[in-house]
Amino acid sequence: MNRTLSILLTIACLVTSPLIRAQQPNGDEILKNIDKNMSADTQVLTSKMVIHGRRGSRTVVSKSWTEGENRTFSEYLSPAREKGTKMLKLEDKLWIYSPSTDRIIQISGHMLRQSVMGSDLSYEDMMEDSRLRNKYRASVTEAETVDERECWVMELTATADDVSYPKMKLWVDKERWVPLKEELFAKSGKLLKKLELKDVTFEDGRWFPKRMIFKDMLKTGSGTEFIIEEIEFNREIPEHVFSKASLRK
């Protein structure tokens, strides 16, 4: 009887194992689905960034226009001290206009690692290509639950040199194909930043997080919340928006 039971169990394992493997998508398939949700031809959004520092919190409101992965224009609307500050990203270049000095400054080199408005985001973070398949290969390591959602746990390794985080770990919602948690690492394996993605809603045929919490592990403070108040996908954006002339308008 024991031998018969053992044989039956072995057969069951052989039959079900391929089915279990088939249910688990490979890393590239998951990245493809993430990119479909998180990227668009164009985006126009109004957002607020709540920066939780050692001495309290402050909120910065901005509006951004994005086309593809290489063109973004942002204007800060409040508070009064930041109002009128503008940023323009074209390909791998970034310019900032400051109304207080009436100057346009190009941010490059080590300056890209500086904090944006004292937040947990750097200028490098804002320059990153949101399409993960362009610069990473991924493998699925296990499954875990995050915020009561079943997730695939993925390890990403950069395939390009021009990335801020050579290694990443993602917890991806199995049903909605949105990362719910991310850990970003240096090449050495040192944990640099953590990211939580929340308030996932269905917008224009895609799942998209409306609130993101960034934590720079090398800084004090309680992190920075990035909250999307309004967003439109695939809206036509006038060509003149993505020009240096727009910085002074």
PDB file of C-alpha atoms in Angstrom:
ATOM      1  CA  MET A   1       0.000   0.000   0.000  1.00  0.00           C
ATOM      2  CA  ASN A   2       2.765   2.442   0.933  1.00  0.00           C
ATOM      3  CA  ARG A   3       4.602   1.729  -2.330  1.00  0.00           C
ATOM      4  CA  THR A   4       1.401   2.248  -4.342  1.00  0.00           C
ATOM      5  CA  LEU A   5       0.698   5.520  -2.540  1.00  0.00           C
ATOM      6  CA  SER A   6       4.257   6.663  -3.223  1.00  0.00           C
ATOM      7  CA  ILE A   7       3.897   5.921  -6.936  1.00  0.00           C
ATOM      8  CA  LEU A   8       0.582   7.771  -7.113  1.00  0.00           C
ATOM      9  CA  LEU A   9       2.070  10.805  -5.369  1.00  0.00           C
ATOM     10  CA  THR A  10       5.032  10.791  -7.749  1.00  0.00           C
ATOM     11  CA  ILE A  11       2.720  10.658 -10.768  1.00  0.00           C
ATOM     12  CA  ALA A  12       0.617  13.491  -9.326  1.00  0.00           C
ATOM     13  CA  CYS A  13       3.729  15.635  -8.879  1.00  0.00           C
ATOM     14  CA  LEU A  14       4.877  14.943 -12.422  1.00  0.00           C
ATOM     15  CA  VAL A  15       1.461  15.868 -13.789  1.00  0.00           C
ATOM     16  CA  THR A  16       0.888  19.008 -11.708  1.00  0.00           C
ATOM     17  CA  SER A  17       4.428  20.453 -11.742  1.00  0.00           C
ATOM     18  CA  PRO A  18       4.240  21.614 -15.380  1.00  0.00           C
ATOM     19  CA  LEU A  19       0.861  23.193 -14.595  1.00  0.00           C
ATOM     20  CA  ILE A  20       2.297  25.076 -11.616  1.00  0.00           C
ATOM     21  CA  ARG A  21       5.215  26.276 -13.729  1.00  0.00           C
ATOM     22  CA  ALA A  22       2.844  27.320 -16.502  1.00  0.00           C
ATOM     23  CA  GLN A  23       0.887  29.518 -14.069  1.00  0.00           C
ATOM     24  CA  GLN A  24       4.024  31.477 -13.207  1.00  0.00           C
ATOM     25  CA  PRO A  25       4.946  33.936 -15.983  1.00  0.00           C
ATOM     26  CA  ASN A  26       8.603  34.595 -16.706  1.00  0.00           C
ATOM     27  CA  GLY A  27      10.316  37.830 -15.767  1.00  0.00           C
ATOM     28  CA  ASP A  28      10.158  39.373 -19.234  1.00  0.00           C
ATOM     29  CA  GLU A  29       6.404  38.767 -19.492  1.00  0.00           C
ATOM     30  CA  ILE A  30       5.825  40.518 -16.170  1.00  0.00           C
ATOM     31  CA  LEU A  31       7.998  43.502 -17.142  1.00  0.00           C
ATOM     32  CA  LYS A  32       6.045  43.789 -20.396  1.00  0.00           C
ATOM     33  CA  ASN A  33       2.753  43.954 -18.492  1.00  0.00           C
ATOM     34  CA  ILE A  34       4.134  46.487 -15.998  1.00  0.00           C
ATOM     35  CA  ASP A  35       5.299  48.727 -18.827  1.00  0.00           C
ATOM     36  CA  LYS A  36       1.835  48.593 -20.423  1.00  0.00           C
ATOM     37  CA  ASN A  37       0.317  49.923 -17.203  1.00  0.00           C
ATOM     38  CA  MET A  38       2.942  52.426 -16.119  1.00  0.00           C
ATOM     39  CA  SER A  39       3.876  53.969 -19.489  1.00  0.00           C
ATOM     40  CA  ALA A  40       1.880  55.852 -22.125  1.00  0.00           C
ATOM     41  CA  ASP A  41       2.460  57.852 -25.298  1.00  0.00           C
ATOM     42  CA  THR A  42       1.664  61.016 -23.338  1.00  0.00           C
ATOM     43  CA  GLN A  43       0.675  61.927 -19.787  1.00  0.00           C
ATOM     44  CA  VAL A  44      -0.586  65.189 -18.297  1.00  0.00           C
ATOM     45  CA  LEU A  45      -0.820  65.165 -14.532  1.00  0.00           C
ATOM     46  CA  THR A  46      -1.243  67.435 -11.535  1.00  0.00           C
ATOM     47  CA  SER A  47       0.399  66.137  -8.381  1.00  0.00           C
ATOM     48  CA  LYS A  48       1.510  67.089  -4.936  1.00  0.00           C
ATOM     49  CA  MET A  49       4.696  66.029  -3.206  1.00  0.00           C
ATOM     50  CA  VAL A  50       4.452  65.855   0.588  1.00  0.00           C
ATOM     51  CA  ILE A  51       7.954  65.953   2.062  1.00  0.00           C
ATOM     52  CA  HIS A  52       8.154  64.607   5.624  1.00  0.00           C
ATOM     53  CA  GLY A  53      11.358  66.050   7.050  1.00  0.00           C
ATOM     54  CA  ARG A  54      12.888  66.174  10.523  1.00  0.00           C
ATOM     55  CA  ARG A  55      11.262  69.525  11.295  1.00  0.00           C
ATOM     56  CA  GLY A  56       7.827  68.801   9.891  1.00  0.00           C
ATOM     57  CA  SER A  57       6.140  68.337   6.528  1.00  0.00           C
ATOM     58  CA  ARG A  58       5.657  70.605   3.542  1.00  0.00           C
ATOM     59  CA  THR A  59       3.728  70.192   0.301  1.00  0.00           C
ATOM     60  CA  VAL A  60       4.829  71.109  -3.232  1.00  0.00           C
ATOM     61  CA  VAL A  61       2.226  71.124  -6.043  1.00  0.00           C
ATOM     62  CA  SER A  62       3.194  70.776  -9.713  1.00  0.00           C
ATOM     63  CA  LYS A  63       1.817  70.060 -13.170  1.00  0.00           C
ATOM     64  CA  SER A  64       3.711  67.921 -15.689  1.00  0.00           C
ATOM     65  CA  TRP A  65       3.459  67.090 -19.381  1.00  0.00           C
ATOM     66  CA  THR A  66       5.247  63.939 -20.570  1.00  0.00           C
ATOM     67  CA  GLU A  67       5.721  62.501 -24.064  1.00  0.00           C
ATOM     68  CA  GLY A  68       7.228  59.032 -24.334  1.00  0.00           C
ATOM     69  CA  GLU A  69      10.320  58.440 -22.228  1.00  0.00           C
ATOM     70  CA  ASN A  70      12.447  61.361 -23.354  1.00  0.00           C
ATOM     71  CA  ARG A  71      10.433  64.558 -23.015  1.00  0.00           C
ATOM     72  CA  THR A  72       8.955  66.034 -19.819  1.00  0.00           C
ATOM     73  CA  PHE A  73       8.053  69.591 -18.840  1.00  0.00           C
ATOM     74  CA  SER A  74       7.062  70.447 -15.255  1.00  0.00           C
ATOM     75  CA  GLU A  75       5.915  73.650 -13.583  1.00  0.00           C
ATOM     76  CA  TYR A  76       5.660  74.123  -9.819  1.00  0.00           C
ATOM     77  CA  LEU A  77       2.443  75.834  -8.709  1.00  0.00           C
ATOM     78  CA  SER A  78       2.931  76.156  -4.948  1.00  0.00           C
ATOM     79  CA  PRO A  79       4.115  77.042  -2.334  1.00  0.00           C
ATOM     80  CA  ALA A  80       4.908  80.660  -3.148  1.00  0.00           C
ATOM     81  CA  ARG A  81       8.646  80.110  -2.721  1.00  0.00           C
ATOM     82  CA  GLU A  82       8.679  77.405  -5.420  1.00  0.00           C
ATOM     83  CA  LYS A  83       5.942  78.818  -7.688  1.00  0.00           C
ATOM     84  CA  GLY A  84       7.128  79.406 -11.240  1.00  0.00           C
ATOM     85  CA  THR A  85      10.087  77.012 -11.028  1.00  0.00           C
ATOM     86  CA  LYS A  86      10.148  74.894 -14.197  1.00  0.00           C
ATOM     87  CA  MET A  87      11.996  71.798 -15.360  1.00  0.00           C
ATOM     88  CA  LEU A  88      12.557  70.463 -18.862  1.00  0.00           C
ATOM     89  CA  LYS A  89      13.878  67.011 -19.727  1.00  0.00           C
ATOM     90  CA  LEU A  90      14.949  66.332 -23.321  1.00  0.00           C
ATOM     91  CA  GLU A  91      16.564  62.953 -23.917  1.00  0.00           C
ATOM     92  CA  ASP A  92      19.372  62.737 -21.308  1.00  0.00           C
ATOM     93  CA  LYS A  93      19.499  66.473 -20.534  1.00  0.00           C
ATOM     94  CA  LEU A  94      17.720  68.366 -17.762  1.00  0.00           C
ATOM     95  CA  TRP A  95      17.276  72.132 -17.328  1.00  0.00           C
ATOM     96  CA  ILE A  96      15.754  74.079 -14.445  1.00  0.00           C
ATOM     97  CA  TYR A  97      14.440  77.634 -14.536  1.00  0.00           C
ATOM     98  CA  SER A  98      14.383  79.628 -11.286  1.00  0.00           C
ATOM     99  CA  PRO A  99      12.114  82.712 -11.296  1.00  0.00           C
ATOM    100  CA  SER A 100      13.945  84.239  -8.318  1.00  0.00           C
ATOM    101  CA  THR A 101      17.182  84.489 -10.319  1.00  0.00           C
ATOM    102  CA  ASP A 102      15.649  84.444 -13.827  1.00  0.00           C
ATOM    103  CA  ARG A 103      18.266  81.871 -14.783  1.00  0.00           C
ATOM    104  CA  ILE A 104      18.190  78.535 -16.622  1.00  0.00           C
ATOM    105  CA  ILE A 105      20.616  75.959 -15.219  1.00  0.00           C
ATOM    106  CA  GLN A 106      21.481  72.605 -16.753  1.00  0.00           C
ATOM    107  CA  ILE A 107      21.619  69.805 -14.174  1.00  0.00           C
ATOM    108  CA  SER A 108      24.289  67.233 -15.054  1.00  0.00           C
ATOM    109  CA  GLY A 109      26.957  64.968 -13.587  1.00  0.00           C
ATOM    110  CA  HIS A 110      27.015  64.669  -9.798  1.00  0.00           C
ATOM    111  CA  MET A 111      24.289  67.350  -9.538  1.00  0.00           C
ATOM    112  CA  LEU A 112      21.753  64.759 -10.759  1.00  0.00           C
ATOM    113  CA  ARG A 113      22.140  62.935  -7.436  1.00  0.00           C
ATOM    114  CA  GLN A 114      20.900  65.969  -5.505  1.00  0.00           C
ATOM    115  CA  SER A 115      17.492  66.017  -3.858  1.00  0.00           C
ATOM    116  CA  VAL A 116      14.532  67.599  -5.663  1.00  0.00           C
ATOM    117  CA  MET A 117      13.067  70.314  -3.410  1.00  0.00           C
ATOM    118  CA  GLY A 118      14.490  68.576  -0.338  1.00  0.00           C
ATOM    119  CA  SER A 119      12.500  65.405  -1.052  1.00  0.00           C
ATOM    120  CA  ASP A 120      13.570  61.750  -1.096  1.00  0.00           C
ATOM    121  CA  LEU A 121      13.620  61.868  -4.922  1.00  0.00           C
ATOM    122  CA  SER A 122      16.745  62.851  -6.816  1.00  0.00           C
ATOM    123  CA  TYR A 123      17.009  64.428 -10.245  1.00  0.00           C
ATOM    124  CA  GLU A 124      18.313  61.019 -11.382  1.00  0.00           C
ATOM    125  CA  ASP A 125      15.003  59.480 -10.315  1.00  0.00           C
ATOM    126  CA  MET A 126      13.165  61.945 -12.510  1.00  0.00           C
ATOM    127  CA  MET A 127      15.408  61.137 -15.469  1.00  0.00           C
ATOM    128  CA  GLU A 128      14.927  57.359 -15.270  1.00  0.00           C
ATOM    129  CA  ASP A 129      13.242  55.512 -18.134  1.00  0.00           C
ATOM    130  CA  SER A 130       9.970  54.112 -16.750  1.00  0.00           C
ATOM    131  CA  ARG A 131       9.995  51.196 -19.219  1.00  0.00           C
ATOM    132  CA  LEU A 132      11.787  48.506 -17.238  1.00  0.00           C
ATOM    133  CA  ARG A 133      12.241  46.131 -20.190  1.00  0.00           C
ATOM    134  CA  ASN A 134      14.538  48.680 -21.841  1.00  0.00           C
ATOM    135  CA  LYS A 135      17.218  48.380 -19.178  1.00  0.00           C
ATOM    136  CA  TYR A 136      16.638  45.342 -16.953  1.00  0.00           C
ATOM    137  CA  ARG A 137      16.357  41.583 -17.085  1.00  0.00           C
ATOM    138  CA  ALA A 138      14.216  39.958 -14.429  1.00  0.00           C
ATOM    139  CA  SER A 139      13.616  36.640 -12.708  1.00  0.00           C
ATOM    140  CA  VAL A 140      10.710  35.550 -10.514  1.00  0.00           C
ATOM    141  CA  THR A 141      11.947  34.204  -7.173  1.00  0.00           C
ATOM    142  CA  GLU A 142       8.809  33.569  -5.116  1.00  0.00           C
ATOM    143  CA  ALA A 143       5.295  34.742  -4.262  1.00  0.00           C
ATOM    144  CA  GLU A 144       4.288  36.924  -1.303  1.00  0.00           C
ATOM    145  CA  THR A 145       1.327  38.978  -0.102  1.00  0.00           C
ATOM    146  CA  VAL A 146       1.527  42.788   0.028  1.00  0.00           C
ATOM    147  CA  ASP A 147      -1.421  44.890   1.235  1.00  0.00           C
ATOM    148  CA  GLU A 148      -3.594  41.762   0.992  1.00  0.00           C
ATOM    149  CA  ARG A 149      -2.707  41.321  -2.687  1.00  0.00           C
ATOM    150  CA  GLU A 150      -0.941  38.249  -4.075  1.00  0.00           C
ATOM    151  CA  CYS A 151       2.349  39.306  -5.666  1.00  0.00           C
ATOM    152  CA  TRP A 152       5.213  37.884  -7.676  1.00  0.00           C
ATOM    153  CA  VAL A 153       8.574  38.742  -6.132  1.00  0.00           C
ATOM    154  CA  MET A 154      11.106  39.685  -8.799  1.00  0.00           C
ATOM    155  CA  GLU A 155      14.813  40.414  -8.881  1.00  0.00           C
ATOM    156  CA  LEU A 156      15.980  42.809 -11.596  1.00  0.00           C
ATOM    157  CA  THR A 157      19.529  43.262 -12.872  1.00  0.00           C
ATOM    158  CA  ALA A 158      20.487  46.161 -15.128  1.00  0.00           C
ATOM    159  CA  THR A 159      21.478  45.399 -18.714  1.00  0.00           C
ATOM    160  CA  ALA A 160      22.594  49.010 -19.328  1.00  0.00           C
ATOM    161  CA  ASP A 161      25.261  51.127 -17.655  1.00  0.00           C
ATOM    162  CA  ASP A 162      23.289  54.375 -17.456  1.00  0.00           C
ATOM    163  CA  VAL A 163      20.899  53.391 -14.652  1.00  0.00           C
ATOM    164  CA  SER A 164      20.718  54.834 -11.152  1.00  0.00           C
ATOM    165  CA  TYR A 165      19.980  51.453  -9.555  1.00  0.00           C
ATOM    166  CA  PRO A 166      21.860  48.435 -10.960  1.00  0.00           C
ATOM    167  CA  LYS A 167      19.703  46.052  -8.912  1.00  0.00           C
ATOM    168  CA  MET A 168      16.027  46.150  -7.979  1.00  0.00           C
ATOM    169  CA  LYS A 169      13.538  43.975  -6.125  1.00  0.00           C
ATOM    170  CA  LEU A 170       9.846  44.264  -7.011  1.00  0.00           C
ATOM    171  CA  TRP A 171       6.633  42.904  -5.545  1.00  0.00           C
ATOM    172  CA  VAL A 172       4.179  42.845  -8.476  1.00  0.00           C
ATOM    173  CA  ASP A 173       0.418  42.412  -8.127  1.00  0.00           C
ATOM    174  CA  LYS A 174      -0.398  39.115  -9.880  1.00  0.00           C
ATOM    175  CA  GLU A 175      -3.756  40.312 -11.169  1.00  0.00           C
ATOM    176  CA  ARG A 176      -3.208  44.006 -11.946  1.00  0.00           C
ATOM    177  CA  TRP A 177       0.470  43.904 -13.023  1.00  0.00           C
ATOM    178  CA  VAL A 178       1.462  46.905 -10.908  1.00  0.00           C
ATOM    179  CA  PRO A 179       4.439  46.946  -8.514  1.00  0.00           C
ATOM    180  CA  LEU A 180       3.211  47.465  -4.945  1.00  0.00           C
ATOM    181  CA  LYS A 181       6.647  47.632  -3.373  1.00  0.00           C
ATOM    182  CA  GLU A 182      10.173  48.235  -4.672  1.00  0.00           C
ATOM    183  CA  GLU A 183      13.659  48.116  -3.210  1.00  0.00           C
ATOM    184  CA  LEU A 184      16.448  49.858  -5.130  1.00  0.00           C
ATOM    185  CA  PHE A 185      20.083  48.830  -4.721  1.00  0.00           C
ATOM    186  CA  ALA A 186      23.580  49.979  -5.621  1.00  0.00           C
ATOM    187  CA  LYS A 187      25.837  47.623  -7.574  1.00  0.00           C
ATOM    188  CA  SER A 188      27.440  46.597  -4.262  1.00  0.00           C
ATOM    189  CA  GLY A 189      24.064  45.405  -2.989  1.00  0.00           C
ATOM    190  CA  LYS A 190      23.571  48.334  -0.597  1.00  0.00           C
ATOM    191  CA  LEU A 191      19.916  49.279  -0.218  1.00  0.00           C
ATOM    192  CA  LEU A 192      19.501  52.895  -1.391  1.00  0.00           C
ATOM    193  CA  LYS A 193      15.751  53.507  -1.559  1.00  0.00           C
ATOM    194  CA  LYS A 194      12.398  51.930  -0.809  1.00  0.00           C
ATOM    195  CA  LEU A 195       9.174  52.651  -2.651  1.00  0.00           C
ATOM    196  CA  GLU A 196       5.568  51.765  -1.837  1.00  0.00           C
ATOM    197  CA  LEU A 197       2.856  52.170  -4.496  1.00  0.00           C
ATOM    198  CA  LYS A 198      -0.704  52.562  -3.250  1.00  0.00           C
ATOM    199  CA  ASP A 199      -4.233  53.636  -4.197  1.00  0.00           C
ATOM    200  CA  VAL A 200      -4.184  51.620  -7.422  1.00  0.00           C
ATOM    201  CA  THR A 201      -7.079  52.635  -9.672  1.00  0.00           C
ATOM    202  CA  PHE A 202      -8.272  51.737 -13.162  1.00  0.00           C
ATOM    203  CA  GLU A 203      -7.569  54.689 -15.484  1.00  0.00           C
ATOM    204  CA  ASP A 204      -8.041  54.710 -19.261  1.00  0.00           C
ATOM    205  CA  GLY A 205      -7.809  50.944 -19.609  1.00  0.00           C
ATOM    206  CA  ARG A 206      -4.854  50.469 -17.242  1.00  0.00           C
ATOM    207  CA  TRP A 207      -4.130  49.981 -13.563  1.00  0.00           C
ATOM    208  CA  PHE A 208      -2.124  52.853 -12.113  1.00  0.00           C
ATOM    209  CA  PRO A 209      -0.978  53.828  -8.581  1.00  0.00           C
ATOM    210  CA  LYS A 210      -2.158  57.287  -7.486  1.00  0.00           C
ATOM    211  CA  ARG A 211       0.082  57.493  -4.403  1.00  0.00           C
ATOM    212  CA  MET A 212       3.755  56.582  -4.062  1.00  0.00           C
ATOM    213  CA  ILE A 213       5.874  56.741  -0.909  1.00  0.00           C
ATOM    214  CA  PHE A 214       9.615  57.167  -1.435  1.00  0.00           C
ATOM    215  CA  LYS A 215      12.197  56.627   1.311  1.00  0.00           C
ATOM    216  CA  ASP A 216      15.854  57.466   0.793  1.00  0.00           C
ATOM    217  CA  MET A 217      17.615  55.026   3.130  1.00  0.00           C
ATOM    218  CA  LEU A 218      20.606  57.383   3.391  1.00  0.00           C
ATOM    219  CA  LYS A 219      18.491  60.290   4.722  1.00  0.00           C
ATOM    220  CA  THR A 220      16.631  61.016   7.946  1.00  0.00           C
ATOM    221  CA  GLY A 221      12.941  61.839   7.879  1.00  0.00           C
ATOM    222  CA  SER A 222       9.824  59.819   7.198  1.00  0.00           C
ATOM    223  CA  GLY A 223       9.986  59.828   3.415  1.00  0.00           C
ATOM    224  CA  THR A 224       8.160  61.642   0.628  1.00  0.00           C
ATOM    225  CA  GLU A 225       4.636  61.017  -0.638  1.00  0.00           C
ATOM    226  CA  PHE A 226       3.957  61.643  -4.328  1.00  0.00           C
ATOM    227  CA  ILE A 227       0.199  61.952  -4.827  1.00  0.00           C
ATOM    228  CA  ILE A 228      -1.423  62.186  -8.262  1.00  0.00           C
ATOM    229  CA  GLU A 229      -4.521  64.373  -8.089  1.00  0.00           C
ATOM    230  CA  GLU A 230      -5.396  64.415 -11.801  1.00  0.00           C
ATOM    231  CA  ILE A 231      -4.012  62.434 -14.732  1.00  0.00           C
ATOM    232  CA  GLU A 232      -4.821  62.117 -18.429  1.00  0.00           C
ATOM    233  CA  PHE A 233      -3.239  59.539 -20.711  1.00  0.00           C
ATOM    234  CA  ASN A 234      -2.578  59.892 -24.441  1.00  0.00           C
ATOM    235  CA  ARG A 235      -3.652  63.529 -24.659  1.00  0.00           C
ATOM    236  CA  GLU A 236      -2.192  65.612 -27.459  1.00  0.00           C
ATOM    237  CA  ILE A 237       0.505  67.997 -26.195  1.00  0.00           C
ATOM    238  CA  PRO A 238       1.593  71.018 -28.286  1.00  0.00           C
ATOM    239  CA  GLU A 239       5.162  70.763 -29.583  1.00  0.00           C
ATOM    240  CA  HIS A 240       6.201  74.116 -28.088  1.00  0.00           C
ATOM    241  CA  VAL A 241       5.741  72.762 -24.566  1.00  0.00           C
ATOM    242  CA  PHE A 242       8.958  70.755 -24.878  1.00  0.00           C
ATOM    243  CA  SER A 243      11.230  73.678 -25.688  1.00  0.00           C
ATOM    244  CA  LYS A 244      13.667  75.764 -23.672  1.00  0.00           C
ATOM    245  CA  ALA A 245      11.594  78.808 -24.584  1.00  0.00           C
ATOM    246  CA  SER A 246       8.780  77.384 -22.392  1.00  0.00           C
ATOM    247  CA  LEU A 247      10.998  77.649 -19.336  1.00  0.00           C
ATOM    248  CA  ARG A 248      10.756  81.455 -19.295  1.00  0.00           C
ATOM    249  CA  LYS A 249       7.098  81.820 -20.383  1.00  0.00           C
TER     250      LYS A 249
END
